[in-house]
Amino acid sequence: MANLRLMITLITVLVYLLPSFAKSSESTKVITLPKSLNLTLLTDPSTISTASHDYGNVTTVTPGGVLCPSSSAEIFRLLRYAANGETIFQVAARSQGHSLNGQASVSGGVVINMTCLADITVSEDKEYADVAGGTLWVDVLRETAEQGVSPVSWTDYLHISVGGTLSNAGIGGQMFRNGPQISNVLELDEKAKWFKMLYSDFTAFTKDQESLISMNNDTGVDYVEGQLLMSNGIVDTSFFPPSDQSKVADLVKNHSIIYVLEVAKYYDDPTVPTTVQVIDKLTKTLSYLSGFISMHDVSYFDFLNRVQVEEDKLRSLALWEVPHPWLNLYVPKTQILDFHNGVVKDILLKQNSTSGVALFYPTNRNKWDNRMSAMIPDEDIFYVVGLLQSASSQNVQEVESVNEAIIRFCKDSGIKIKQYLMHFTRKEDWVEHFGSKWGAFSKRKDLFDPKKLLSPGQDIF
């Protein structure tokens, strides 16, 4: 199989990467552009309404117009005018709007609809793919898989843009092996053995996860994640056979928390025998609850696109376009037990109810490039904790207050977390977040966006 390197069209991803150093204005204005620019801004109510909200569904930030560019040259012209025209305004890049707190929005400025430039071309020698920043990862997967090549580090959800995830590193269950999306591109195997195992003991659960991410390609797996099933939340047993689903539900009821280890091993026809041997050895050495393992044999595409099934289900129940007050954290390995006891047991489990998915899995620090602006704990292994809750307009503030209680507990307890997809509103919080990288980060902003026009939704400084 050939390796594939992803070449991202520079201008279409650049505006994702530059955070803003200026607060958005509360007032909303309509942007008008001179005819000489030959640019058409969309200002109709439907377009403006869509651009005013994101997946988080907890903020409303209304732009003055939306540009659907037909070329990178149009983006250049817009940025030049925004910085030097009669009226200076800010600009934000948006594709699927999968941010949580208005990071892809701009009050009174211009939102660039990056999906208008979505495009992917695989080179004839299959050494690289030229991909526009607004292209969806699912389209990258579909196009490259047909030609036997593919990036190998993926987010769980693929209906988001290349530029959007790369600007935040791009994390998922393969990154312990290959680093986040921004770090690596590897070869494609055709199929996946996908299985889940249940644990009642947190220490055994984390020990097995850490063991799996320490193995090499030949003896280990390609994907490791974990989830929490809590008695005060929704217990999804659909991955297990119908005959076992009531048993799984009873486990959660009896133990209050059940830990789900989710693993995948990629393979093709020539590697079937060795894959079977690897899985057989692993299932005999891991410490999951006896009898509580379920395995599916699926295509590579279906495995990576698995979250789409969940989206379709939630959309059919009118539960997709609701507030999403998510909290994403990186937690040092040495403090993960304290985090579990103080947050999962003493905060989350004591709520009347929880709604959504709780992800819990480790990754290797040496797969991350220290030159990137993403901030991670200073330990060889750290955990990704994603509390991906859904809410209603009636209880969204209650869920956000729980998130604040979690952050406060970690700070008071000395647990050195780092937030992912965070949205701070105070400069001192950003300075604390970036730590020793703050000086270099500020200089890059001054160099590449001296007038502070790009990505105001980040609300930095």
Tab-separated table of C-alpha atoms in Angstrom:
chain	number	residue	atom	x	y	z
A	1	MET	CA	0.000	0.000	0.000
A	2	ALA	CA	1.219	3.499	-0.783
A	3	ASN	CA	1.620	6.150	1.878
A	4	LEU	CA	-0.419	9.306	1.379
A	5	ARG	CA	0.559	12.813	2.401
A	6	LEU	CA	-2.109	15.445	2.695
A	7	MET	CA	-1.362	18.825	1.104
A	8	ILE	CA	-3.833	21.452	2.303
A	9	THR	CA	-4.421	24.458	0.050
A	10	LEU	CA	-2.801	27.210	2.126
A	11	ILE	CA	-5.217	30.108	1.868
A	12	THR	CA	-8.294	27.981	2.496
A	13	VAL	CA	-6.957	26.721	5.789
A	14	LEU	CA	-4.991	29.775	6.944
A	15	VAL	CA	-7.938	31.635	8.403
A	16	TYR	CA	-8.808	28.662	10.597
A	17	LEU	CA	-5.405	28.748	12.221
A	18	LEU	CA	-5.106	32.339	13.354
A	19	PRO	CA	-6.905	33.071	16.644
A	20	SER	CA	-8.301	36.513	17.332
A	21	PHE	CA	-6.842	38.951	19.827
A	22	ALA	CA	-9.939	41.187	19.890
A	23	LYS	CA	-13.320	40.783	21.504
A	24	SER	CA	-16.358	40.684	19.262
A	25	SER	CA	-18.633	43.687	19.272
A	26	GLU	CA	-22.082	43.174	20.717
A	27	SER	CA	-23.713	45.287	18.024
A	28	THR	CA	-24.543	43.875	14.618
A	29	LYS	CA	-23.938	45.724	11.399
A	30	VAL	CA	-24.442	44.970	7.725
A	31	ILE	CA	-21.220	44.908	5.728
A	32	THR	CA	-21.274	46.493	2.288
A	33	LEU	CA	-18.447	45.972	-0.194
A	34	PRO	CA	-17.507	48.167	-3.175
A	35	LYS	CA	-18.417	46.761	-6.575
A	36	SER	CA	-14.767	46.921	-7.612
A	37	LEU	CA	-14.034	43.952	-5.352
A	38	ASN	CA	-16.371	41.771	-7.395
A	39	LEU	CA	-17.478	39.937	-4.271
A	40	THR	CA	-21.032	39.007	-3.338
A	41	LEU	CA	-21.944	38.949	0.345
A	42	LEU	CA	-25.000	36.931	1.322
A	43	THR	CA	-27.171	38.774	3.825
A	44	ASP	CA	-30.507	36.968	3.560
A	45	PRO	CA	-32.103	35.973	6.889
A	46	SER	CA	-31.629	32.217	6.381
A	47	THR	CA	-27.915	32.476	5.636
A	48	ILE	CA	-27.301	34.927	8.476
A	49	SER	CA	-29.245	32.752	10.913
A	50	THR	CA	-27.229	29.662	10.011
A	51	ALA	CA	-23.944	31.534	10.402
A	52	SER	CA	-25.061	32.927	13.774
A	53	HIS	CA	-25.166	29.532	15.478
A	54	ASP	CA	-22.834	26.566	15.814
A	55	TYR	CA	-23.022	22.986	17.045
A	56	GLY	CA	-22.676	24.081	20.653
A	57	ASN	CA	-26.048	25.829	20.284
A	58	VAL	CA	-25.425	27.986	23.338
A	59	THR	CA	-24.385	31.256	21.669
A	60	THR	CA	-25.799	33.581	19.026
A	61	VAL	CA	-23.258	35.739	17.198
A	62	THR	CA	-24.701	37.523	14.175
A	63	PRO	CA	-22.381	38.414	11.265
A	64	GLY	CA	-22.882	41.286	8.864
A	65	GLY	CA	-22.573	39.014	5.841
A	66	VAL	CA	-21.407	35.648	4.529
A	67	LEU	CA	-18.995	35.126	1.638
A	68	CYS	CA	-19.170	31.950	-0.441
A	69	PRO	CA	-15.854	32.213	-2.317
A	70	SER	CA	-15.321	30.653	-5.719
A	71	SER	CA	-11.540	30.860	-5.423
A	72	SER	CA	-8.782	31.628	-2.949
A	73	ALA	CA	-8.264	34.920	-4.794
A	74	GLU	CA	-11.650	36.103	-3.503
A	75	ILE	CA	-10.514	35.427	0.055
A	76	PHE	CA	-7.367	37.450	-0.580
A	77	ARG	CA	-9.414	40.367	-1.858
A	78	LEU	CA	-11.755	40.232	1.116
A	79	LEU	CA	-8.920	40.132	3.667
A	80	ARG	CA	-7.073	42.979	1.951
A	81	TYR	CA	-10.203	45.143	2.020
A	82	ALA	CA	-11.044	44.160	5.621
A	83	ALA	CA	-7.649	45.427	6.728
A	84	ASN	CA	-7.303	48.488	4.508
A	85	GLY	CA	-10.784	49.529	3.361
A	86	GLU	CA	-12.925	52.438	4.470
A	87	THR	CA	-14.420	50.370	7.289
A	88	ILE	CA	-12.207	47.802	8.998
A	89	PHE	CA	-14.057	44.617	9.981
A	90	GLN	CA	-13.233	41.171	11.297
A	91	VAL	CA	-13.383	37.872	9.437
A	92	ALA	CA	-14.102	34.308	10.589
A	93	ALA	CA	-13.756	30.994	8.764
A	94	ARG	CA	-16.588	28.480	9.023
A	95	SER	CA	-17.261	25.110	7.431
A	96	GLN	CA	-19.633	22.845	9.348
A	97	GLY	CA	-19.833	25.147	12.358
A	98	HIS	CA	-18.864	22.353	14.746
A	99	SER	CA	-17.399	24.753	17.315
A	100	LEU	CA	-19.056	24.996	20.713
A	101	ASN	CA	-18.944	28.623	21.824
A	102	GLY	CA	-19.060	30.776	18.710
A	103	GLN	CA	-15.401	30.333	17.725
A	104	ALA	CA	-16.391	30.220	14.038
A	105	SER	CA	-18.536	33.344	14.314
A	106	VAL	CA	-17.979	37.091	14.120
A	107	SER	CA	-20.296	39.813	15.338
A	108	GLY	CA	-20.967	42.295	12.563
A	109	GLY	CA	-18.079	41.040	10.427
A	110	VAL	CA	-17.861	38.552	7.555
A	111	VAL	CA	-18.045	34.785	7.814
A	112	ILE	CA	-16.307	32.902	5.004
A	113	ASN	CA	-18.182	29.731	4.100
A	114	MET	CA	-15.208	27.445	3.513
A	115	THR	CA	-17.332	24.581	2.181
A	116	CYS	CA	-17.688	26.575	-1.040
A	117	LEU	CA	-14.071	25.678	-1.816
A	118	ALA	CA	-14.246	22.001	-0.837
A	119	ASP	CA	-12.067	19.954	-3.165
A	120	ILE	CA	-9.723	16.957	-3.131
A	121	THR	CA	-7.377	15.616	-5.777
A	122	VAL	CA	-5.170	12.561	-5.296
A	123	SER	CA	-1.911	12.780	-7.230
A	124	GLU	CA	-1.253	10.298	-10.045
A	125	ASP	CA	1.570	8.687	-8.085
A	126	LYS	CA	-0.673	8.548	-4.984
A	127	GLU	CA	2.015	10.195	-2.899
A	128	TYR	CA	-0.225	13.016	-1.722
A	129	ALA	CA	-3.702	14.526	-1.937
A	130	ASP	CA	-4.293	18.222	-2.529
A	131	VAL	CA	-7.198	19.077	-0.231
A	132	ALA	CA	-8.985	22.380	0.321
A	133	GLY	CA	-9.556	23.332	3.948
A	134	GLY	CA	-13.355	23.242	3.631
A	135	THR	CA	-13.410	19.610	2.483
A	136	LEU	CA	-15.141	17.149	4.806
A	137	TRP	CA	-13.032	14.328	6.209
A	138	VAL	CA	-15.646	11.828	5.102
A	139	ASP	CA	-15.040	12.966	1.514
A	140	VAL	CA	-11.282	12.635	2.000
A	141	LEU	CA	-11.865	9.091	3.222
A	142	ARG	CA	-14.195	8.230	0.355
A	143	GLU	CA	-11.894	9.634	-2.341
A	144	THR	CA	-8.642	8.190	-1.021
A	145	ALA	CA	-10.019	4.789	-0.012
A	146	GLU	CA	-11.172	4.194	-3.572
A	147	GLN	CA	-7.524	4.501	-4.615
A	148	GLY	CA	-6.052	2.390	-1.824
A	149	VAL	CA	-4.467	5.199	0.193
A	150	SER	CA	-5.579	7.186	3.181
A	151	PRO	CA	-4.614	9.319	6.163
A	152	VAL	CA	-4.642	7.073	9.219
A	153	SER	CA	-5.332	9.445	12.124
A	154	TRP	CA	-9.014	10.345	12.285
A	155	THR	CA	-11.529	12.145	14.419
A	156	ASP	CA	-14.491	10.031	15.515
A	157	TYR	CA	-16.907	12.191	13.547
A	158	LEU	CA	-16.023	12.664	9.878
A	159	HIS	CA	-18.635	15.160	8.706
A	160	ILE	CA	-16.448	18.074	9.734
A	161	SER	CA	-13.848	19.958	7.736
A	162	VAL	CA	-10.160	19.297	7.232
A	163	GLY	CA	-9.236	22.886	8.071
A	164	GLY	CA	-11.395	22.914	11.172
A	165	THR	CA	-9.893	19.809	12.798
A	166	LEU	CA	-6.308	20.571	11.787
A	167	SER	CA	-6.547	23.976	13.452
A	168	ASN	CA	-7.268	22.114	16.710
A	169	ALA	CA	-4.818	19.222	16.092
A	170	GLY	CA	-7.562	16.667	15.324
A	171	ILE	CA	-7.883	13.952	17.961
A	172	GLY	CA	-9.280	10.427	18.012
A	173	GLY	CA	-8.619	6.854	18.994
A	174	GLN	CA	-5.749	6.351	16.528
A	175	MET	CA	-3.566	9.212	17.794
A	176	PHE	CA	-1.800	7.126	20.468
A	177	ARG	CA	-0.259	5.289	17.546
A	178	ASN	CA	0.167	8.033	14.949
A	179	GLY	CA	-0.326	11.320	16.763
A	180	PRO	CA	-3.165	13.768	16.053
A	181	GLN	CA	-4.333	14.336	12.491
A	182	ILE	CA	-1.968	17.250	12.000
A	183	SER	CA	1.073	15.046	12.692
A	184	ASN	CA	0.828	11.957	10.501
A	185	VAL	CA	-0.505	10.351	7.350
A	186	LEU	CA	-0.177	6.580	6.929
A	187	GLU	CA	-1.448	3.739	4.734
A	188	LEU	CA	-4.922	2.303	4.475
A	189	ASP	CA	-6.042	-1.248	5.297
A	190	GLU	CA	-9.354	-2.337	3.963
A	191	LYS	CA	-11.317	-3.771	6.948
A	192	ALA	CA	-11.629	-3.489	10.734
A	193	LYS	CA	-12.212	-5.859	13.618
A	194	TRP	CA	-14.171	-3.658	16.002
A	195	PHE	CA	-14.894	-4.812	19.522
A	196	LYS	CA	-15.996	-3.546	22.911
A	197	MET	CA	-15.319	-4.986	26.357
A	198	LEU	CA	-16.858	-4.085	29.721
A	199	TYR	CA	-15.091	-3.404	33.034
A	200	SER	CA	-16.399	-2.735	36.523
A	201	ASP	CA	-12.978	-1.815	37.931
A	202	PHE	CA	-11.506	1.532	36.884
A	203	THR	CA	-7.902	0.567	37.627
A	204	ALA	CA	-8.132	-2.572	35.476
A	205	PHE	CA	-9.771	-0.513	32.718
A	206	THR	CA	-7.019	2.124	32.602
A	207	LYS	CA	-4.240	-0.466	32.991
A	208	ASP	CA	-5.466	-2.344	29.925
A	209	GLN	CA	-5.874	0.869	27.925
A	210	GLU	CA	-2.338	1.953	28.762
A	211	SER	CA	-1.021	-1.487	27.873
A	212	LEU	CA	-2.716	-1.373	24.468
A	213	ILE	CA	-1.285	2.017	23.508
A	214	SER	CA	2.233	0.826	24.403
A	215	MET	CA	2.217	-2.044	21.876
A	216	ASN	CA	3.696	-1.848	18.377
A	217	ASN	CA	1.758	-2.283	15.141
A	218	ASP	CA	2.428	-5.995	14.823
A	219	THR	CA	1.272	-7.048	18.279
A	220	GLY	CA	-1.198	-4.284	19.077
A	221	VAL	CA	-4.288	-2.545	17.752
A	222	ASP	CA	-4.953	0.557	15.666
A	223	TYR	CA	-7.670	2.281	17.654
A	224	VAL	CA	-8.259	2.623	21.407
A	225	GLU	CA	-10.986	4.614	23.111
A	226	GLY	CA	-13.092	4.211	26.201
A	227	GLN	CA	-16.510	5.286	27.414
A	228	LEU	CA	-18.359	5.479	30.698
A	229	LEU	CA	-21.837	4.013	31.153
A	230	MET	CA	-23.436	5.598	34.228
A	231	SER	CA	-26.641	4.610	35.985
A	232	ASN	CA	-27.957	8.194	35.873
A	233	GLY	CA	-27.473	8.448	32.109
A	234	ILE	CA	-28.513	6.783	28.868
A	235	VAL	CA	-27.195	3.203	28.702
A	236	ASP	CA	-26.725	2.280	25.045
A	237	THR	CA	-26.452	-1.516	24.757
A	238	SER	CA	-27.034	-1.738	20.994
A	239	PHE	CA	-23.462	-2.861	20.195
A	240	PHE	CA	-24.067	-6.088	22.115
A	241	PRO	CA	-26.238	-9.032	20.958
A	242	PRO	CA	-29.916	-8.775	21.961
A	243	SER	CA	-29.453	-11.708	24.321
A	244	ASP	CA	-26.830	-9.744	26.299
A	245	GLN	CA	-28.376	-6.272	26.304
A	246	SER	CA	-30.423	-6.714	29.474
A	247	LYS	CA	-27.338	-8.141	31.216
A	248	VAL	CA	-25.331	-5.057	30.268
A	249	ALA	CA	-28.088	-2.791	31.595
A	250	ASP	CA	-28.151	-4.753	34.859
A	251	LEU	CA	-24.372	-4.381	35.186
A	252	VAL	CA	-24.669	-0.615	35.006
A	253	LYS	CA	-27.533	-0.605	37.492
A	254	ASN	CA	-25.629	-2.772	39.974
A	255	HIS	CA	-22.227	-1.056	39.697
A	256	SER	CA	-23.372	2.542	38.989
A	257	ILE	CA	-20.495	2.884	36.495
A	258	ILE	CA	-19.331	0.456	33.814
A	259	TYR	CA	-16.238	1.209	31.742
A	260	VAL	CA	-16.278	0.335	28.045
A	261	LEU	CA	-12.975	-0.416	26.303
A	262	GLU	CA	-13.419	0.101	22.545
A	263	VAL	CA	-10.753	-1.312	20.221
A	264	ALA	CA	-10.239	-1.797	16.476
A	265	LYS	CA	-7.655	-3.702	14.472
A	266	TYR	CA	-7.354	-2.951	10.748
A	267	TYR	CA	-6.575	-5.763	8.325
A	268	ASP	CA	-6.840	-6.992	4.755
A	269	ASP	CA	-7.017	-10.476	3.240
A	270	PRO	CA	-3.281	-11.284	3.438
A	271	THR	CA	-3.119	-10.320	7.122
A	272	VAL	CA	-6.204	-12.219	8.337
A	273	PRO	CA	-4.226	-15.024	10.055
A	274	THR	CA	-1.946	-12.683	11.998
A	275	THR	CA	-4.868	-10.400	12.883
A	276	VAL	CA	-6.801	-13.330	14.334
A	277	GLN	CA	-3.733	-14.319	16.378
A	278	VAL	CA	-3.286	-10.787	17.732
A	279	ILE	CA	-6.938	-10.471	18.746
A	280	ASP	CA	-7.013	-13.958	20.275
A	281	LYS	CA	-3.951	-13.155	22.397
A	282	LEU	CA	-5.289	-9.790	23.483
A	283	THR	CA	-8.713	-11.065	24.496
A	284	LYS	CA	-7.045	-13.709	26.647
A	285	THR	CA	-4.805	-11.231	28.470
A	286	LEU	CA	-7.128	-8.260	29.005
A	287	SER	CA	-8.983	-8.053	32.331
A	288	TYR	CA	-12.537	-7.303	31.160
A	289	LEU	CA	-15.570	-8.903	32.783
A	290	SER	CA	-15.858	-12.482	31.619
A	291	GLY	CA	-18.433	-12.924	28.860
A	292	PHE	CA	-18.871	-9.198	28.239
A	293	ILE	CA	-17.148	-8.752	24.900
A	294	SER	CA	-18.777	-8.118	21.529
A	295	MET	CA	-16.989	-8.041	18.176
A	296	HIS	CA	-18.095	-6.702	14.792
A	297	ASP	CA	-16.366	-7.237	11.451
A	298	VAL	CA	-16.918	-4.084	9.369
A	299	SER	CA	-15.452	-2.261	6.406
A	300	TYR	CA	-12.789	0.342	7.065
A	301	PHE	CA	-15.108	3.044	5.753
A	302	ASP	CA	-18.040	1.966	7.936
A	303	PHE	CA	-15.856	1.873	11.041
A	304	LEU	CA	-14.460	5.366	10.528
A	305	ASN	CA	-17.886	6.716	9.558
A	306	ARG	CA	-19.635	5.033	12.517
A	307	VAL	CA	-20.652	8.278	14.249
A	308	GLN	CA	-22.820	9.184	11.258
A	309	VAL	CA	-25.173	6.383	12.298
A	310	GLU	CA	-25.571	8.041	15.679
A	311	GLU	CA	-26.169	11.425	14.066
A	312	ASP	CA	-28.914	9.990	11.850
A	313	LYS	CA	-30.555	8.413	14.887
A	314	LEU	CA	-30.464	11.643	16.893
A	315	ARG	CA	-31.746	13.695	13.966
A	316	SER	CA	-34.696	11.331	13.586
A	317	LEU	CA	-35.541	11.999	17.242
A	318	ALA	CA	-35.049	15.786	16.883
A	319	LEU	CA	-32.158	15.534	19.371
A	320	TRP	CA	-29.295	16.734	17.164
A	321	GLU	CA	-29.832	20.487	16.948
A	322	VAL	CA	-29.925	21.078	20.692
A	323	PRO	CA	-27.467	22.850	23.001
A	324	HIS	CA	-24.162	21.000	23.405
A	325	PRO	CA	-22.329	22.314	26.479
A	326	TRP	CA	-19.360	19.979	25.976
A	327	LEU	CA	-16.304	19.868	28.178
A	328	ASN	CA	-13.103	18.402	26.676
A	329	LEU	CA	-10.056	17.903	28.873
A	330	TYR	CA	-6.574	16.434	28.817
A	331	VAL	CA	-5.696	14.856	32.185
A	332	PRO	CA	-2.211	13.676	33.279
A	333	LYS	CA	-1.924	9.909	33.759
A	334	THR	CA	-0.597	10.295	37.306
A	335	GLN	CA	-3.737	12.183	38.322
A	336	ILE	CA	-6.367	10.201	36.421
A	337	LEU	CA	-7.513	8.237	39.477
A	338	ASP	CA	-7.966	11.455	41.489
A	339	PHE	CA	-9.888	12.923	38.545
A	340	HIS	CA	-12.083	9.826	38.306
A	341	ASN	CA	-12.909	9.795	42.002
A	342	GLY	CA	-13.443	13.530	42.317
A	343	VAL	CA	-15.211	14.235	39.021
A	344	VAL	CA	-16.879	11.047	37.799
A	345	LYS	CA	-17.941	9.665	41.172
A	346	ASP	CA	-18.399	12.810	43.263
A	347	ILE	CA	-19.774	15.193	40.641
A	348	LEU	CA	-21.181	13.455	37.547
A	349	LEU	CA	-22.663	10.422	39.258
A	350	LYS	CA	-24.393	12.622	41.830
A	351	GLN	CA	-26.350	14.547	39.205
A	352	ASN	CA	-30.005	13.666	38.781
A	353	SER	CA	-29.304	12.692	35.188
A	354	THR	CA	-26.698	12.936	32.442
A	355	SER	CA	-27.279	13.004	28.701
A	356	GLY	CA	-24.638	12.288	26.111
A	357	VAL	CA	-21.376	10.398	25.786
A	358	ALA	CA	-18.466	10.367	28.240
A	359	LEU	CA	-15.182	9.484	26.499
A	360	PHE	CA	-12.181	8.346	28.528
A	361	TYR	CA	-8.945	7.129	26.902
A	362	PRO	CA	-5.135	7.575	27.027
A	363	THR	CA	-2.676	8.682	24.379
A	364	ASN	CA	1.099	9.048	23.998
A	365	ARG	CA	2.698	12.474	24.292
A	366	ASN	CA	5.621	11.573	22.011
A	367	LYS	CA	3.251	11.484	19.035
A	368	TRP	CA	2.612	15.230	19.397
A	369	ASP	CA	4.788	17.942	17.898
A	370	ASN	CA	5.767	20.484	20.538
A	371	ARG	CA	5.908	23.237	17.903
A	372	MET	CA	2.115	23.271	17.568
A	373	SER	CA	0.058	25.635	19.691
A	374	ALA	CA	-2.105	22.851	21.143
A	375	MET	CA	-1.397	22.527	24.869
A	376	ILE	CA	-1.167	19.102	26.513
A	377	PRO	CA	-0.061	17.832	29.951
A	378	ASP	CA	3.655	17.417	30.523
A	379	GLU	CA	3.586	13.646	31.020
A	380	ASP	CA	4.453	10.749	28.695
A	381	ILE	CA	0.848	9.511	28.826
A	382	PHE	CA	-2.235	11.652	29.314
A	383	TYR	CA	-5.960	10.997	29.087
A	384	VAL	CA	-8.529	12.501	26.773
A	385	VAL	CA	-11.776	13.077	28.668
A	386	GLY	CA	-14.739	14.216	26.596
A	387	LEU	CA	-17.958	14.966	28.480
A	388	LEU	CA	-20.143	15.360	25.410
A	389	GLN	CA	-23.461	16.246	26.962
A	390	SER	CA	-26.628	17.363	25.246
A	391	ALA	CA	-29.037	19.745	26.901
A	392	SER	CA	-32.264	21.633	26.442
A	393	SER	CA	-32.860	25.352	26.663
A	394	GLN	CA	-34.256	24.722	30.138
A	395	ASN	CA	-31.213	22.943	31.624
A	396	VAL	CA	-28.232	24.152	29.581
A	397	GLN	CA	-27.130	26.519	32.350
A	398	GLU	CA	-27.333	23.672	34.849
A	399	VAL	CA	-25.002	21.529	32.707
A	400	GLU	CA	-22.605	24.450	32.243
A	401	SER	CA	-22.511	24.947	36.001
A	402	VAL	CA	-21.507	21.294	36.371
A	403	ASN	CA	-18.686	21.899	33.889
A	404	GLU	CA	-17.562	24.887	35.944
A	405	ALA	CA	-17.640	22.752	39.091
A	406	ILE	CA	-15.382	20.183	37.375
A	407	ILE	CA	-12.862	22.858	36.362
A	408	ARG	CA	-12.969	24.334	39.847
A	409	PHE	CA	-12.422	20.923	41.469
A	410	CYS	CA	-9.388	20.234	39.271
A	411	LYS	CA	-7.875	23.612	40.069
A	412	ASP	CA	-8.487	23.285	43.801
A	413	SER	CA	-7.117	19.723	43.804
A	414	GLY	CA	-4.014	20.559	41.817
A	415	ILE	CA	-4.982	18.338	38.870
A	416	LYS	CA	-3.092	19.881	35.953
A	417	ILE	CA	-5.687	19.595	33.209
A	418	LYS	CA	-5.553	21.297	29.849
A	419	GLN	CA	-8.749	22.154	28.006
A	420	TYR	CA	-9.434	21.278	24.370
A	421	LEU	CA	-11.844	23.433	22.333
A	422	MET	CA	-11.861	25.853	25.251
A	423	HIS	CA	-13.444	29.295	25.203
A	424	PHE	CA	-11.882	31.647	27.725
A	425	THR	CA	-13.042	35.256	28.036
A	426	ARG	CA	-10.174	36.630	30.153
A	427	LYS	CA	-6.644	37.273	28.916
A	428	GLU	CA	-5.126	35.840	32.098
A	429	ASP	CA	-6.855	32.494	31.434
A	430	TRP	CA	-5.355	32.345	27.943
A	431	VAL	CA	-1.905	33.252	29.310
A	432	GLU	CA	-2.192	30.483	31.904
A	433	HIS	CA	-3.389	28.019	29.253
A	434	PHE	CA	-0.514	28.625	26.832
A	435	GLY	CA	2.095	28.953	29.567
A	436	SER	CA	5.609	29.165	28.138
A	437	LYS	CA	4.227	29.218	24.585
A	438	TRP	CA	2.310	32.459	25.129
A	439	GLY	CA	5.124	34.736	23.985
A	440	ALA	CA	5.687	32.860	20.704
A	441	PHE	CA	1.942	32.581	20.160
A	442	SER	CA	1.478	36.341	20.587
A	443	LYS	CA	4.324	37.097	18.186
A	444	ARG	CA	2.764	34.878	15.518
A	445	LYS	CA	-0.506	36.748	15.874
A	446	ASP	CA	1.271	40.083	15.509
A	447	LEU	CA	3.147	38.805	12.471
A	448	PHE	CA	0.318	37.161	10.563
A	449	ASP	CA	-2.668	39.232	11.715
A	450	PRO	CA	-1.329	42.581	12.970
A	451	LYS	CA	-4.736	44.295	12.789
A	452	LYS	CA	-6.431	41.458	14.687
A	453	LEU	CA	-9.082	40.853	12.055
A	454	LEU	CA	-9.205	37.053	11.820
A	455	SER	CA	-11.214	34.557	13.876
A	456	PRO	CA	-12.660	36.905	16.515
A	457	GLY	CA	-14.781	34.074	17.904
A	458	GLN	CA	-11.726	32.643	19.652
A	459	ASP	CA	-11.881	35.726	21.919
A	460	ILE	CA	-8.170	35.627	22.795
A	461	PHE	CA	-6.734	38.704	24.630
